[in-house]
mmCIF file of C-alpha atoms in Angstrom:
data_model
loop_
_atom_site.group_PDB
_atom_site.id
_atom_site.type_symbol
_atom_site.label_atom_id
_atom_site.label_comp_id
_atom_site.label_asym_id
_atom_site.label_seq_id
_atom_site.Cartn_x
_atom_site.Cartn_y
_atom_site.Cartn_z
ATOM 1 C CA UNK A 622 98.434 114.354 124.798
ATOM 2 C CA UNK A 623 95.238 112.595 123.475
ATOM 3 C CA UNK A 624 94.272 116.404 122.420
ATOM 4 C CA UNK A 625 97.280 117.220 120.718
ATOM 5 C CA UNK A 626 97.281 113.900 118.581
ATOM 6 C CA UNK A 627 93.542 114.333 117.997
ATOM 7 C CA UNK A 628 93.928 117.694 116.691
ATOM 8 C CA UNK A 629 96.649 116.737 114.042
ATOM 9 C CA UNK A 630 94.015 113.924 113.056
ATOM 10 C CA UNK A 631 91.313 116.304 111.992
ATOM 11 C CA UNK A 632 93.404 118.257 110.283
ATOM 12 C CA UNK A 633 94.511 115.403 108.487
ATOM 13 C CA UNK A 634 91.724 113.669 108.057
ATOM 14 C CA UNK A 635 90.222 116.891 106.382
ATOM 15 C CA UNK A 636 92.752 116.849 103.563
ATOM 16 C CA UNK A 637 92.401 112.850 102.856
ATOM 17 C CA UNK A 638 92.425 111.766 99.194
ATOM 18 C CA UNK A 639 90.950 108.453 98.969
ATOM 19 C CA UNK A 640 92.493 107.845 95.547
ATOM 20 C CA UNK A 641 95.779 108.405 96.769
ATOM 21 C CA UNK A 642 94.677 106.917 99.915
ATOM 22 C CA UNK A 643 94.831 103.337 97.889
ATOM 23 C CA UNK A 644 97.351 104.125 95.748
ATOM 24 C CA UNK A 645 99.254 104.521 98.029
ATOM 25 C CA UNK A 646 98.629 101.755 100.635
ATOM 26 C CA UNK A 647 99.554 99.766 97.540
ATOM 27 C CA UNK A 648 102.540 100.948 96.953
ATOM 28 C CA UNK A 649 103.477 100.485 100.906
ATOM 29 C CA UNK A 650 102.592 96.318 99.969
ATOM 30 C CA UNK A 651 99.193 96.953 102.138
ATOM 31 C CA UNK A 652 100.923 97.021 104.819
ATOM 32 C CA UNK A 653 99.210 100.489 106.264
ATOM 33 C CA UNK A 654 96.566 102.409 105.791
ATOM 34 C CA UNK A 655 96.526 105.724 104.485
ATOM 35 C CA UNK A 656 94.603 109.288 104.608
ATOM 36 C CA UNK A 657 96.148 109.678 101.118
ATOM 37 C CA UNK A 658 98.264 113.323 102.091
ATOM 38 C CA UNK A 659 101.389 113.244 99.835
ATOM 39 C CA UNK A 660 104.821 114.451 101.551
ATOM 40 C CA UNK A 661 104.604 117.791 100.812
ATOM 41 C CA UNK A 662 100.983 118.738 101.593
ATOM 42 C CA UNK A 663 101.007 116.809 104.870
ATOM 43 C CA UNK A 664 104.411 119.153 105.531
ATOM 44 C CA UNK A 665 102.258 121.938 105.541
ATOM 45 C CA UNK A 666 99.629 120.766 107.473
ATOM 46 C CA UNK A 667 102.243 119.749 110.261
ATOM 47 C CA UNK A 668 103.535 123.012 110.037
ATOM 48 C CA UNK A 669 100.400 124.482 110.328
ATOM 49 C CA UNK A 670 99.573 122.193 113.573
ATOM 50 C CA UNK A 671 103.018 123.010 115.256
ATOM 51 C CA UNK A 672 101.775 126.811 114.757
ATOM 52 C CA UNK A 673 98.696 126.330 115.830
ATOM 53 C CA UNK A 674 99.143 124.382 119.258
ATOM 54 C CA UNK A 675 102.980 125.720 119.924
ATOM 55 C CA UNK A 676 104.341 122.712 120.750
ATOM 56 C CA UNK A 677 107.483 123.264 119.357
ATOM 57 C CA UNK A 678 108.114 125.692 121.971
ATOM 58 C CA UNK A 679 108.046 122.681 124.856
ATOM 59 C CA UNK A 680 110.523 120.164 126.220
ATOM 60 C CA UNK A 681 110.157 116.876 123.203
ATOM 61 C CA UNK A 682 107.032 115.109 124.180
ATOM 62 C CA UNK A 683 107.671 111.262 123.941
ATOM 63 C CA UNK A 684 104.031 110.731 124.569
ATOM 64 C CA UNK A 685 102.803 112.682 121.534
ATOM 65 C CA UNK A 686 105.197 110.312 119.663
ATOM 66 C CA UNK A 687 103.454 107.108 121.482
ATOM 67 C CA UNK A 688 100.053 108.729 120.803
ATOM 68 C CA UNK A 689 100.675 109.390 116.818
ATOM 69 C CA UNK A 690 102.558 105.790 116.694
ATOM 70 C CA UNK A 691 99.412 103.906 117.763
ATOM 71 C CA UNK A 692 97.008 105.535 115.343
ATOM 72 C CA UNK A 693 96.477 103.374 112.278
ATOM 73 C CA UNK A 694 97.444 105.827 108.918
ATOM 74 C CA UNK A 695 101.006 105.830 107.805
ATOM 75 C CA UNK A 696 100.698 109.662 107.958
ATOM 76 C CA UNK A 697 101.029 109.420 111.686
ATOM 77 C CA UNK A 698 103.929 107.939 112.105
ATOM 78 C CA UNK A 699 105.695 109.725 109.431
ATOM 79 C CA UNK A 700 104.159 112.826 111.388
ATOM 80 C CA UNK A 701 105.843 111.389 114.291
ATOM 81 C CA UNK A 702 108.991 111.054 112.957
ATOM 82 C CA UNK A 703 109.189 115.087 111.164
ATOM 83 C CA UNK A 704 108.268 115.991 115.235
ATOM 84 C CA UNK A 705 110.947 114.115 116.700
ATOM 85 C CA UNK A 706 113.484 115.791 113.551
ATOM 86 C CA UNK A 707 113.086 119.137 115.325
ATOM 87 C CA UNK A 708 114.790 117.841 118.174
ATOM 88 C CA UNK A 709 117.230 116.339 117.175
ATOM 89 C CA UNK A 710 119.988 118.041 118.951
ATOM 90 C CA UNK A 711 118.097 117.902 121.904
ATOM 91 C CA UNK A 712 117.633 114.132 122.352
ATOM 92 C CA UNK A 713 119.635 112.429 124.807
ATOM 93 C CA UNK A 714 121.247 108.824 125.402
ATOM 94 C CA UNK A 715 118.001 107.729 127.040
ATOM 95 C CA UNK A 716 115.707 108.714 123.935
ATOM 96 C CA UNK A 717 117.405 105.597 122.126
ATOM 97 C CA UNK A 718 114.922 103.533 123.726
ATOM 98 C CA UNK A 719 112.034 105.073 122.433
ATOM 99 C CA UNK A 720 114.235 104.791 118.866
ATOM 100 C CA UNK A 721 113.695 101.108 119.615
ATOM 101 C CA UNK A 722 110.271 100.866 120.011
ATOM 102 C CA UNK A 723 109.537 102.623 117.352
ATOM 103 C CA UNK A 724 112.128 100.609 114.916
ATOM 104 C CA UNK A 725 109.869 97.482 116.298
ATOM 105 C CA UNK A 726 106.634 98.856 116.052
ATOM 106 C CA UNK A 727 104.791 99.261 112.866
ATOM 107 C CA UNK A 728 108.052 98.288 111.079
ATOM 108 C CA UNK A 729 108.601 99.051 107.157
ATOM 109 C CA UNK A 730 111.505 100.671 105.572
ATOM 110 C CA UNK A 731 110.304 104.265 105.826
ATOM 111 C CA UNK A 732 110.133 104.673 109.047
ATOM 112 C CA UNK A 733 113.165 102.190 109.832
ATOM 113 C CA UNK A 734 115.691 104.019 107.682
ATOM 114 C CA UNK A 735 115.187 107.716 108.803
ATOM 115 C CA UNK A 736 115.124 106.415 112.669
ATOM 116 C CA UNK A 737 118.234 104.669 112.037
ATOM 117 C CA UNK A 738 119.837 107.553 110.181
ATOM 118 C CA UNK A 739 118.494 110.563 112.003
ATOM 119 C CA UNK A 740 117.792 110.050 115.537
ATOM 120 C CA UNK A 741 119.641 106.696 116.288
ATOM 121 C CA UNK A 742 122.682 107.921 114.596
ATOM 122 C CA UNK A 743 122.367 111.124 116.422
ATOM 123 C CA UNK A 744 122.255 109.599 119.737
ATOM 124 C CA UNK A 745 125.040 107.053 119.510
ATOM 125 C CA UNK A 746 127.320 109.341 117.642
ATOM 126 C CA UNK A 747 127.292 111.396 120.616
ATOM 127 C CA UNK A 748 127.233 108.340 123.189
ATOM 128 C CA UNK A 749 129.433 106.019 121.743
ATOM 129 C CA UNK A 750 128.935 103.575 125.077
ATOM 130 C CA UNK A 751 125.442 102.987 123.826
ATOM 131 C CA UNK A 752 127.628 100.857 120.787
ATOM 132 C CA UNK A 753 128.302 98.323 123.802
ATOM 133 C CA UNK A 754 125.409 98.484 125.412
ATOM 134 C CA UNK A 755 122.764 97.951 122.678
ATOM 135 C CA UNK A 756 123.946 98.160 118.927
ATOM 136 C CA UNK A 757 125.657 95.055 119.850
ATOM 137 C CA UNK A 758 122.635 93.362 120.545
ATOM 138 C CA UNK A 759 120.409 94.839 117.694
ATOM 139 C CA UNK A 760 123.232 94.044 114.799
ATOM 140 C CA UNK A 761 122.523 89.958 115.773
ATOM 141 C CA UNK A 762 118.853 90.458 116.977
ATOM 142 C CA UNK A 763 115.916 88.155 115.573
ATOM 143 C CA UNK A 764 114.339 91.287 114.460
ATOM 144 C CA UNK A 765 115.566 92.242 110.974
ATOM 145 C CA UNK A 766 114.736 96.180 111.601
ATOM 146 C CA UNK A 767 117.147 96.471 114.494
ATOM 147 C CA UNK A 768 119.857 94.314 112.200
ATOM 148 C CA UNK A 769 119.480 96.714 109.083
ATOM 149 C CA UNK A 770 119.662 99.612 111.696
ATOM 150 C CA UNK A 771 122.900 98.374 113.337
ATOM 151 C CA UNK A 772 124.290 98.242 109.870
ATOM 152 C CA UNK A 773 122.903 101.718 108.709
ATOM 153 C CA UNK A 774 123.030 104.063 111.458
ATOM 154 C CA UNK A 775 126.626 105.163 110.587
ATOM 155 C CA UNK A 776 125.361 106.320 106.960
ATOM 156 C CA UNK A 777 125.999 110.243 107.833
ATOM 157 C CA UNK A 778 129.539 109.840 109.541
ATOM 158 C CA UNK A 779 131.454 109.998 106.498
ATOM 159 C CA UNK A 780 134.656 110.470 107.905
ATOM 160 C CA UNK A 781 133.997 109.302 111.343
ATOM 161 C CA UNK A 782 132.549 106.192 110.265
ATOM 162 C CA UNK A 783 133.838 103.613 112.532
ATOM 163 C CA UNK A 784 135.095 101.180 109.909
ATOM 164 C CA UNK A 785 136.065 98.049 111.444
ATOM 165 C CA UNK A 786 132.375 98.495 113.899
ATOM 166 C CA UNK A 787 130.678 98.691 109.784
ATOM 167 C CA UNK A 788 132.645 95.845 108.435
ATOM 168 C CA UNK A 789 131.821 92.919 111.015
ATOM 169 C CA UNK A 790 128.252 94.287 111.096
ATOM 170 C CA UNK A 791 128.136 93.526 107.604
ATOM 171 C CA UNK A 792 130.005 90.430 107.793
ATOM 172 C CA UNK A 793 128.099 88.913 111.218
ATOM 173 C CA UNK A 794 124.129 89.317 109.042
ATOM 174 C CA UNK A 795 126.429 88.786 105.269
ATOM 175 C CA UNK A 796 124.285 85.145 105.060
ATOM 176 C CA UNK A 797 120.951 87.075 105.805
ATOM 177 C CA UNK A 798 118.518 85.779 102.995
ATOM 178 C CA UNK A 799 116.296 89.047 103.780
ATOM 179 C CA UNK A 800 116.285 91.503 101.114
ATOM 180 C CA UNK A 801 116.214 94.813 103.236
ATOM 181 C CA UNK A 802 119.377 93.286 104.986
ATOM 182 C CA UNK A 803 121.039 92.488 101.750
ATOM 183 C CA UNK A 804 119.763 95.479 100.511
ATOM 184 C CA UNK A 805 120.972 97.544 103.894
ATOM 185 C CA UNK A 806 124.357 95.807 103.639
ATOM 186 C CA UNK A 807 124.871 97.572 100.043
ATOM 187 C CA UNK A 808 123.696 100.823 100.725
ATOM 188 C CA UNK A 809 126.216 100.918 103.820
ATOM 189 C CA UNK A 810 129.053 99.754 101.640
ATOM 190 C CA UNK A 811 128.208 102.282 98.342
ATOM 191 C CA UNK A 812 127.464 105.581 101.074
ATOM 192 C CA UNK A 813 130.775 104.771 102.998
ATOM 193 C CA UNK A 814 132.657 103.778 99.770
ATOM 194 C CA UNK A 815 132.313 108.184 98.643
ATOM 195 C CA UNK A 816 134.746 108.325 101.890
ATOM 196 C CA UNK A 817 136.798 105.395 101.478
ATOM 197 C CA UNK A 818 136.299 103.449 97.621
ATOM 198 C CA UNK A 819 139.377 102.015 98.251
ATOM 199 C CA UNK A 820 138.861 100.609 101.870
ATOM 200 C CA UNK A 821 134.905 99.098 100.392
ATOM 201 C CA UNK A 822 136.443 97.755 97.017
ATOM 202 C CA UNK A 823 138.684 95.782 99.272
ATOM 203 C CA UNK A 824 136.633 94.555 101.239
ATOM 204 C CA UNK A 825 133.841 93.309 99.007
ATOM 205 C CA UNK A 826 136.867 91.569 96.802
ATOM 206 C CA UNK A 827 137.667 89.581 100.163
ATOM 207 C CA UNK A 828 134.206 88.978 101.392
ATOM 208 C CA UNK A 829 131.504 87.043 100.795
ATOM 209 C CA UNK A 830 128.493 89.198 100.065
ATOM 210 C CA UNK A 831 124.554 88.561 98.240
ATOM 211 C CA UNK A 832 124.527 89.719 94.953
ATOM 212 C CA UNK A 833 122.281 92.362 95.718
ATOM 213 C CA UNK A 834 124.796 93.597 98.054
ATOM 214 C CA UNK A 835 127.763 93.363 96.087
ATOM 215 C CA UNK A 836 125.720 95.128 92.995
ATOM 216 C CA UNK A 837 124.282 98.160 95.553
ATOM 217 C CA UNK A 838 127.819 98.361 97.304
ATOM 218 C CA UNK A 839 129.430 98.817 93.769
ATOM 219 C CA UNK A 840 127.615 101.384 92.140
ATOM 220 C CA UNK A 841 130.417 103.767 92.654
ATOM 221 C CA UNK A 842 133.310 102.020 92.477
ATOM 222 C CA UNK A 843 135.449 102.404 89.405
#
């Protein structure tokens, strides 16, 4: 596995930018370090490496994903996350677990809000008794990532957004003083208000909601 993850580094490494490298580790609040690849070029280069080695072609490796996850440039774990992408109708009810590490683990909204939309709303959709047995516990955890990703992970369901499971979300972390919480709250209100306007107008008009939630929530209500 080392090999595999050590492979994808040299390749990356050989097409760092150090400008963007900083630029870009600003923009992320200096939270990670970078090789400086932009989105599209390190697309290629991942495409290139799934060529290369054919892993694509085997069973999803969870310890390539542990491997990429502990390696210090952003451009891992965003590697990471395109890998586990091409399996996502392959991932079964006990890959949520591995969801949660990584939600807890080198933590910023990039990686938190395509694991909580992607592969975490995946897996539950198709195993609602994971709701029960763990979204319970992440929409009141003391980590903020797992709150914001109980309250997002339904953001693709359009119509088979379970509405009152949304609502007291919301309502249970609706005090939260933490911006990507507010901020989560509105973009689950203004994504399921293009299925139900009516249903979200209502509901911020009886509840009490941040600003910032109220404004995001709003955006397309008339």
């Amino acid at each position: 596995m080392r090999d595999l993850a050590e492979t994808l580094e040299d390749m990356l490494r050989a097409r760092g930018n150090k400008d963007y490298a900083e630029q870009m580790s600003r923009y992320m609040k200096g939270h990670f370090q970078f090789f400086g690849i932009k989105t599209p070029e390190r697309r290629e280069i991942e495409k290139e490496f799934f060529q290369k080695t054919g892993i694509l072609k085997e069973p999803f490796n969870e310890e390539f994903v542990l491997a990429l996850w502990e390696k210090p440039q952003r451009e891992f774990q965003m590697a990471a996350i395109d890998y586990i992408e091409k399996y996502l109708k392959k991932l079964g009810k006990e890959d949520i677990y591995l969801m949660e590490k990584l939600i807890t683990t080198k933590s910023w909204w990039d990686s938190v809000d395509t694991l909580a939309q992607k592969p975490v709303g995946t897996i539950v959709f198709k195993h609602r008794e994971l709701i029960p047995e763990l979204v319970e516990r992440w929409a009141v955890s003391e980590n903020m990532w797992l709150r914001r990703t109980a309250i997002i992970f339904q953001l693709k369901y359009k119509s088979e957004t379970d509405e009152a499971l949304l609502y007291r979300y919301i309502t249970l972390n609706a005090g939260s003083k933490e911006f990507f919480i507010q901020k989560g709250i509105g973009w689950a209100l203004r994504e399921y208000s293009k299925t139900c306007p009516e249903c979200v107008k209502a509901f911020i008009q009886t509840h009490s909601l941040a600003p910032l939630s109220v404004r995001e929530g709003s955006k397309y209500l008339t």
